[in-house]
XYZ file of C-alpha atoms in Angstrom:
123
model
C -66.461 -36.989 10.580
C -67.662 -34.409 8.167
C -68.907 -30.813 9.550
C -70.848 -27.791 8.600
C -69.271 -24.384 8.412
C -71.224 -21.205 8.137
C -70.182 -18.353 6.706
C -71.139 -14.770 6.446
C -70.987 -13.310 2.711
C -71.502 -9.966 1.595
C -75.570 -10.776 0.629
C -75.897 -13.222 3.657
C -75.210 -16.308 5.344
C -74.570 -19.930 3.521
C -73.372 -23.442 4.607
C -70.771 -25.858 3.182
C -70.728 -29.464 4.377
C -67.226 -30.743 4.109
C -65.955 -34.165 4.475
C -63.398 -35.467 6.972
C -60.497 -34.381 4.714
C -61.968 -30.487 4.410
C -63.199 -31.100 0.874
C -66.539 -29.313 -0.106
C -68.892 -32.021 -0.413
C -72.335 -29.584 -0.959
C -73.379 -25.882 -0.132
C -76.234 -24.216 0.223
C -78.115 -20.862 -1.149
C -77.302 -17.542 0.224
C -79.905 -17.434 3.425
C -80.861 -13.941 4.477
C -79.972 -14.757 8.497
C -77.931 -17.305 10.286
C -81.263 -18.654 11.724
C -82.476 -19.472 8.452
C -79.189 -21.044 7.304
C -79.524 -23.323 10.513
C -82.805 -24.422 9.197
C -81.305 -25.157 6.011
C -78.696 -27.106 7.778
C -81.328 -29.119 9.624
C -83.383 -29.686 6.614
C -80.337 -31.623 5.075
C -79.637 -33.645 8.196
C -83.347 -34.540 7.757
C -83.312 -35.560 4.363
C -80.046 -36.526 3.305
C -80.381 -40.289 4.491
C -83.937 -40.881 3.495
C -83.565 -39.032 -0.168
C -83.934 -41.017 -3.048
C -81.601 -40.875 -6.484
C -82.909 -39.645 -9.590
C -80.201 -39.995 -12.107
C -81.213 -37.494 -14.896
C -77.988 -38.522 -17.013
C -79.625 -41.702 -18.217
C -82.234 -41.734 -20.781
C -86.128 -42.586 -19.682
C -85.072 -42.030 -16.162
C -87.470 -42.291 -13.807
C -89.035 -39.355 -11.626
C -88.264 -40.206 -7.794
C -90.563 -38.798 -4.728
C -88.912 -35.816 -2.574
C -86.555 -35.882 -0.388
C -84.309 -37.001 -3.375
C -80.718 -36.315 -4.878
C -80.748 -35.263 -8.659
C -77.519 -36.378 -10.752
C -77.227 -34.029 -13.524
C -74.937 -32.645 -16.105
C -74.043 -29.202 -16.321
C -73.455 -26.773 -19.316
C -69.686 -27.649 -18.934
C -70.588 -31.338 -19.127
C -69.521 -31.966 -15.481
C -71.593 -34.354 -13.393
C -73.582 -32.231 -10.221
C -75.896 -33.374 -7.712
C -78.504 -31.047 -5.893
C -80.694 -32.472 -3.052
C -84.316 -31.506 -2.742
C -86.356 -31.470 0.423
C -89.812 -33.191 0.592
C -91.071 -29.953 -0.278
C -89.306 -30.034 -3.545
C -86.788 -26.968 -2.307
C -83.143 -27.199 -3.502
C -81.276 -27.764 -0.033
C -77.728 -28.410 -1.183
C -76.204 -28.470 -4.257
C -72.389 -29.903 -5.360
C -69.513 -28.595 -7.165
C -68.814 -30.183 -10.765
C -67.474 -34.055 -11.061
C -65.550 -34.771 -14.350
C -66.805 -38.722 -13.604
C -69.967 -39.540 -12.722
C -68.965 -42.521 -10.091
C -67.152 -39.639 -8.335
C -70.577 -37.282 -8.152
C -72.295 -40.450 -6.681
C -69.472 -40.821 -4.157
C -70.345 -37.220 -3.302
C -73.741 -38.106 -2.594
C -72.949 -40.985 -0.397
C -70.780 -38.810 1.450
C -73.367 -36.519 2.022
C -75.929 -39.163 3.258
C -72.980 -40.493 5.674
C -72.014 -37.406 6.992
C -74.663 -34.652 7.038
C -77.023 -36.377 10.167
C -74.056 -36.152 12.862
C -72.142 -33.328 11.296
C -71.100 -30.406 13.832
C -71.822 -27.015 12.890
C -68.999 -24.598 12.792
C -68.341 -20.886 12.185
C -66.062 -20.372 8.994
C -63.118 -18.229 9.577
């Protein structure tokens, strides 16, 4: 089972959703407080399984309603995804993937792991 790890940074608090193997699947923005970060985790839990998929890498892609995962290519040509909540706020982002199939697998991993993932404080 995956888990959320909450970590304090120099400028606030963030979370990472990790797969069973420890790899980071998705990360949050920097929040001003631990309480705000926990709200972000709850939002990912609520929205991940219901989120539609919007593939912005295909020509003429259809715009999906929120919540949704947006797949896109970054400036380096890597595939990434971001999870948007019902209100359109970005609540989690991925790292870059060389292959699109790996990016889609990352989304499926978030859908599978986020709803029941426990929260741990990072070392």
